[in-house]
Coordinates of C-alpha atoms in Angstrom, one line a residue:
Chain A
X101 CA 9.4 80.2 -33.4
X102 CA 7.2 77.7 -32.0
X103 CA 4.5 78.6 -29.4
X104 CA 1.2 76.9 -27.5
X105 CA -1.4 79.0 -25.6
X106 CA -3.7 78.0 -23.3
X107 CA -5.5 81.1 -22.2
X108 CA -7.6 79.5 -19.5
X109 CA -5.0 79.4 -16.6
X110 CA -7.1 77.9 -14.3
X111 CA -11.3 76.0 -14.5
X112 CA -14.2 75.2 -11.9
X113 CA -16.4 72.7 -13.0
X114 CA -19.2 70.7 -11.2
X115 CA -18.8 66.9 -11.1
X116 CA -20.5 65.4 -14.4
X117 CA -20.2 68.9 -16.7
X118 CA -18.4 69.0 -19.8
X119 CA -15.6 71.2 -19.9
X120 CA -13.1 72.2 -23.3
X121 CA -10.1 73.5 -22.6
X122 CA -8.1 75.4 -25.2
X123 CA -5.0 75.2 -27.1
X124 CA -3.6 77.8 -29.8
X125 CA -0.7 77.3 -31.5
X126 CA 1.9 78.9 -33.8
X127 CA 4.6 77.3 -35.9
X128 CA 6.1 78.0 -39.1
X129 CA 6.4 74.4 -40.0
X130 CA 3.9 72.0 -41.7
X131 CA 4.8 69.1 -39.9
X132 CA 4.4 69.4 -36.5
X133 CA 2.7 66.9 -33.7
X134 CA 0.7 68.1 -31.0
X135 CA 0.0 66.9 -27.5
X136 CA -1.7 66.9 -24.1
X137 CA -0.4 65.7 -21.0
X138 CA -2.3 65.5 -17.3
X139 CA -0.1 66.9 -14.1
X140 CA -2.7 65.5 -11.3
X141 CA -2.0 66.8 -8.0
X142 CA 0.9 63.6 -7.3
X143 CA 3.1 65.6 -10.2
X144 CA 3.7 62.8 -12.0
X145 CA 3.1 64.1 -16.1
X146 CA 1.0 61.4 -18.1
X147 CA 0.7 61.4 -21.5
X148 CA -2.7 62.2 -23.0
X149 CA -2.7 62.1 -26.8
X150 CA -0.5 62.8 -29.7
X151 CA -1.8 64.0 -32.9
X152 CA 0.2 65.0 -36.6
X153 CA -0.7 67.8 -38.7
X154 CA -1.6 65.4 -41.5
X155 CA -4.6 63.9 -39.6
X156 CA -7.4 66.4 -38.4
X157 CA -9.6 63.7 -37.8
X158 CA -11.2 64.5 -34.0
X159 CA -10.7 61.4 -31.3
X160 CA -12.6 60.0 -28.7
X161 CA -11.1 57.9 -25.9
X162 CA -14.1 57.5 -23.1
X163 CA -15.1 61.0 -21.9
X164 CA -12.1 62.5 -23.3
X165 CA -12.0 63.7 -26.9
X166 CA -9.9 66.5 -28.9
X167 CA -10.9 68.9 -31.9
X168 CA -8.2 69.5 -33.5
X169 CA -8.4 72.4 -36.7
X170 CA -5.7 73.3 -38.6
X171 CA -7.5 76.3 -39.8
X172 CA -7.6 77.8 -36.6
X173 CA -4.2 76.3 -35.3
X174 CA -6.3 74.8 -32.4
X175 CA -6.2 71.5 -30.6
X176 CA -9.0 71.5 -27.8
X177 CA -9.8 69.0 -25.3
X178 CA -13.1 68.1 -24.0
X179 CA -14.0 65.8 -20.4
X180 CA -17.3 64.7 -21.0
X181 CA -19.1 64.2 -17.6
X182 CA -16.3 65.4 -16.0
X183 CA -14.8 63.5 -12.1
X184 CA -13.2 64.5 -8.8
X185 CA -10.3 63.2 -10.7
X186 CA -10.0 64.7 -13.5
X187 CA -8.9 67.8 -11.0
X188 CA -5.3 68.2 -12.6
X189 CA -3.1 70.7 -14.8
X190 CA -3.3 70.0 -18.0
X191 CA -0.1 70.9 -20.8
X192 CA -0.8 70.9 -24.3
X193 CA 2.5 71.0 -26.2
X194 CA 4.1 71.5 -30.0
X195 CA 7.0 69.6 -31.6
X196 CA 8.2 70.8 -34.7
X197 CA 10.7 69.1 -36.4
X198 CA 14.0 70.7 -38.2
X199 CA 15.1 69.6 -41.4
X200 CA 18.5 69.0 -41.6
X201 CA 19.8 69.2 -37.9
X202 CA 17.2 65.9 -37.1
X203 CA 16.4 67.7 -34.2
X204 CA 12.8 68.7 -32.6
X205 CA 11.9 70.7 -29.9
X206 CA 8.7 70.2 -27.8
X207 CA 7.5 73.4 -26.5
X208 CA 4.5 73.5 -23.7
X209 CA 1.6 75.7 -23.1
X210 CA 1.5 77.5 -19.5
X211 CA -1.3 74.4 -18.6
X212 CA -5.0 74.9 -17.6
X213 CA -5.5 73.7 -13.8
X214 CA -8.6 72.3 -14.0
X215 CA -10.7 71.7 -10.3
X216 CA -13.8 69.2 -10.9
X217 CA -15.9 70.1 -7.4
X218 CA -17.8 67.1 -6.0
Chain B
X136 CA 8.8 48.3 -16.5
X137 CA 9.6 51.5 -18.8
X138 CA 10.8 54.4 -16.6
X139 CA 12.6 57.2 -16.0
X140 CA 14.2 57.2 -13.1
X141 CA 15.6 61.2 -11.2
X142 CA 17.0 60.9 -8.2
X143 CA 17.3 62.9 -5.5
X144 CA 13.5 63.2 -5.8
X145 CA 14.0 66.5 -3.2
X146 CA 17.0 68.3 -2.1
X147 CA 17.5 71.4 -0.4
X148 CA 20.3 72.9 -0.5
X149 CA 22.7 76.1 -0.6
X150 CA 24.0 79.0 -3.0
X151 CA 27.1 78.0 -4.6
X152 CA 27.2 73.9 -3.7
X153 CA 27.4 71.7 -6.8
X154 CA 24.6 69.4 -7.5
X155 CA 23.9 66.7 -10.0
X156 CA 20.5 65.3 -10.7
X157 CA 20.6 61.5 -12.1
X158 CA 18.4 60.7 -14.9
X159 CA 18.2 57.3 -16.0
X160 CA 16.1 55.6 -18.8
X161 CA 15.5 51.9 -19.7
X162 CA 13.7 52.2 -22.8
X163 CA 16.6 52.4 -25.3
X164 CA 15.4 56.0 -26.1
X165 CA 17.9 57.7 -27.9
X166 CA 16.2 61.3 -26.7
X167 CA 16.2 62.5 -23.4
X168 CA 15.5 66.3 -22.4
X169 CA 15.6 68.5 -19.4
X170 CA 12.4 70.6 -18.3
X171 CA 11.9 73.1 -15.6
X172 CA 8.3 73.9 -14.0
X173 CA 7.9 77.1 -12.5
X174 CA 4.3 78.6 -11.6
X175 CA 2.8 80.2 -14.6
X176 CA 5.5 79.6 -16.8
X177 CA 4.8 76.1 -17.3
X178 CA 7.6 73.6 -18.5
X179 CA 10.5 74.9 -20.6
X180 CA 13.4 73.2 -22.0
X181 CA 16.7 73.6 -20.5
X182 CA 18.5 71.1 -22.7
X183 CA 18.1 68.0 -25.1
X184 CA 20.5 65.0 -26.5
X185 CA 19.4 63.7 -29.6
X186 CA 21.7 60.8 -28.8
X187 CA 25.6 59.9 -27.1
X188 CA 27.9 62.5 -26.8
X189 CA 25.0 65.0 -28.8
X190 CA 23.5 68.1 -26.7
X191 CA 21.8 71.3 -27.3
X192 CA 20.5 74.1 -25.6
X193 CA 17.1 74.8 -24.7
X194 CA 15.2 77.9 -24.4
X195 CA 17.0 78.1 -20.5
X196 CA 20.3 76.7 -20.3
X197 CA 21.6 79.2 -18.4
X198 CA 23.3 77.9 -15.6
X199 CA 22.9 74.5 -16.4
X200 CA 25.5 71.9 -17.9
X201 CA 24.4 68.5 -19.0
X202 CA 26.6 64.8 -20.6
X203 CA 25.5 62.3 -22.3
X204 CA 28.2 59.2 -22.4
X205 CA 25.7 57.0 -22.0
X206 CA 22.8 56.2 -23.9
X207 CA 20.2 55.7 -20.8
X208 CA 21.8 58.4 -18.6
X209 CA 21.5 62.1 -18.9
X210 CA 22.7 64.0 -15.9
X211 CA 21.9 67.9 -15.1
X212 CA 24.7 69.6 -13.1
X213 CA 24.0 72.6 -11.4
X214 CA 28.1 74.1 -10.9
X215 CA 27.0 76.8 -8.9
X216 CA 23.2 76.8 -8.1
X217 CA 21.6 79.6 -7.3
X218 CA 18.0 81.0 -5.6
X219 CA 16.8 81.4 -9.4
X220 CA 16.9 77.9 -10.1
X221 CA 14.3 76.7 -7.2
X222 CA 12.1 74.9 -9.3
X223 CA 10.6 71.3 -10.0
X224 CA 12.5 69.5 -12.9
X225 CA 11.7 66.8 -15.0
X226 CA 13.7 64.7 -17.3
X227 CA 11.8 62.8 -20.4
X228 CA 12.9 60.6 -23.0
X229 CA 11.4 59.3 -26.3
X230 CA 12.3 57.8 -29.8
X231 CA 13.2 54.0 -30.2
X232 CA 15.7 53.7 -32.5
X233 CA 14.5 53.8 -36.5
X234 CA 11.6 55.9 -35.2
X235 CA 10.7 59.4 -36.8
X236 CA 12.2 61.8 -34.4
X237 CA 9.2 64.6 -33.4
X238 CA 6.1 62.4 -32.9
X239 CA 7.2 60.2 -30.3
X240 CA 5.2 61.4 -27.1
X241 CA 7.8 61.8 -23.8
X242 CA 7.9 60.0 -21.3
X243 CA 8.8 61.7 -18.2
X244 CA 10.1 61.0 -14.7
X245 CA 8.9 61.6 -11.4
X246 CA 10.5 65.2 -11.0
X247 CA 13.0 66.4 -8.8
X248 CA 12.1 69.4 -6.5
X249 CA 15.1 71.6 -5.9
X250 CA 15.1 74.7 -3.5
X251 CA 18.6 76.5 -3.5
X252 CA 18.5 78.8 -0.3

């Protein structure tokens, strides 16, 4: 079965550090997409990034970027110069999909809150 | 503009009443899911339609029923709610038609905070 951890439940930063936070996965597949999505204090979920087993190239997108290695089934994220509002939860989830049935299943990490003091 | 649309966005209400919570797309998304949201769990699947008339369980169906007869609507009916499903819940949708099903990213709706006294 599928599964995500994020072991960091919760992160205090100082406006303008860098902060990672982590993602470990497991899955029995070898096609799979992972994601991250930001719950900022409004609730609302906002999709982040996707990224498929196939490409382990790292992206940038501003101060954002994710590490993704296969070899250690992790997907990290990293805010560069981190803001007041970046302060969120943030999910990183697995979908794996099943032959046959068509079918896929995302399945979400517990989220890291993240609190960027000013 | 793409959404997804829950209504009631907060209801409170009592053991044993039957409530439905409205989700609506207008994307043409063929998937549409149920989550729930409790504190430390994170967000777990209740239950998915891979299209009309197709549903399947999630990891916490219990208690739950869901239909799909239409393609942009995918209502969650609680027949008999109880204290243990206080929770916020979201429904998402994703995959346009003739795209690979697994690597469409969700989109998700507003949520719907229920508390069941």
């Amino acid at each position: 079965a599928q599964k995500v951890t994020q072991a960091q439940t919760e992160i205090s930063v100082v406006e303008k550090e860098d902060v990672t936070l982590d993602c470990v996965y497991e899955t029995r597949d070898t096609t799979y997409y992972l994601f991250w999505y930001k719950q900022p204090p409004s609730g609302e979920l906002v999709f982040l990034i996707r990224r498929n087993s196939f490409d382990e190239q790292n992206e940038i997108s501003g101060r954002y970027s994710w590490n993704f290695q296969k070899s250690t089934s992790s997907f990290n994220f990293t805010i560069t110069a981190s803001q007041v509002v970046d302060s969120a939860v943030y999910f990183c989830a697995l979908s794996e999909v099943y032959s046959g049935a068509g079918s896929y299943q995302l399945t979400f990490g517990k989220g890291t809150k993240l609190s960027v003091i000013p | 503009e793409a959404q997804v649309t829950q209504n009631p966005r907060y209801l409170i209400t009592v053991t044993g009443k039957k409530l439905t919570v409205t989700c609506s797309q207008n994307m043409n998304h063929e998937y549409m899911s149920w989550y729930r949201q409790d504190p430390g769990l994170g967000l777990r699947q209740i239950y998915y339609s891979m299209n009309v008339e197709v549903t399947d369980k999630g990891d916490v169906p219990e208690g739950y029923k869901v239909s799909r007869k239409e393609k942009r609507n995918f209502p969650l009916i609680l027949e008999s709610p109880s204290p243990n499903q206080t929770s916020l819940y979201f429904c998402a949708s994703s995959l346009s038609p003739g795209q690979s099903p697994g690597n469409q990213p969700q989109h998700f709706g507003d949520g719907t905070r229920l508390s069941i006294l």
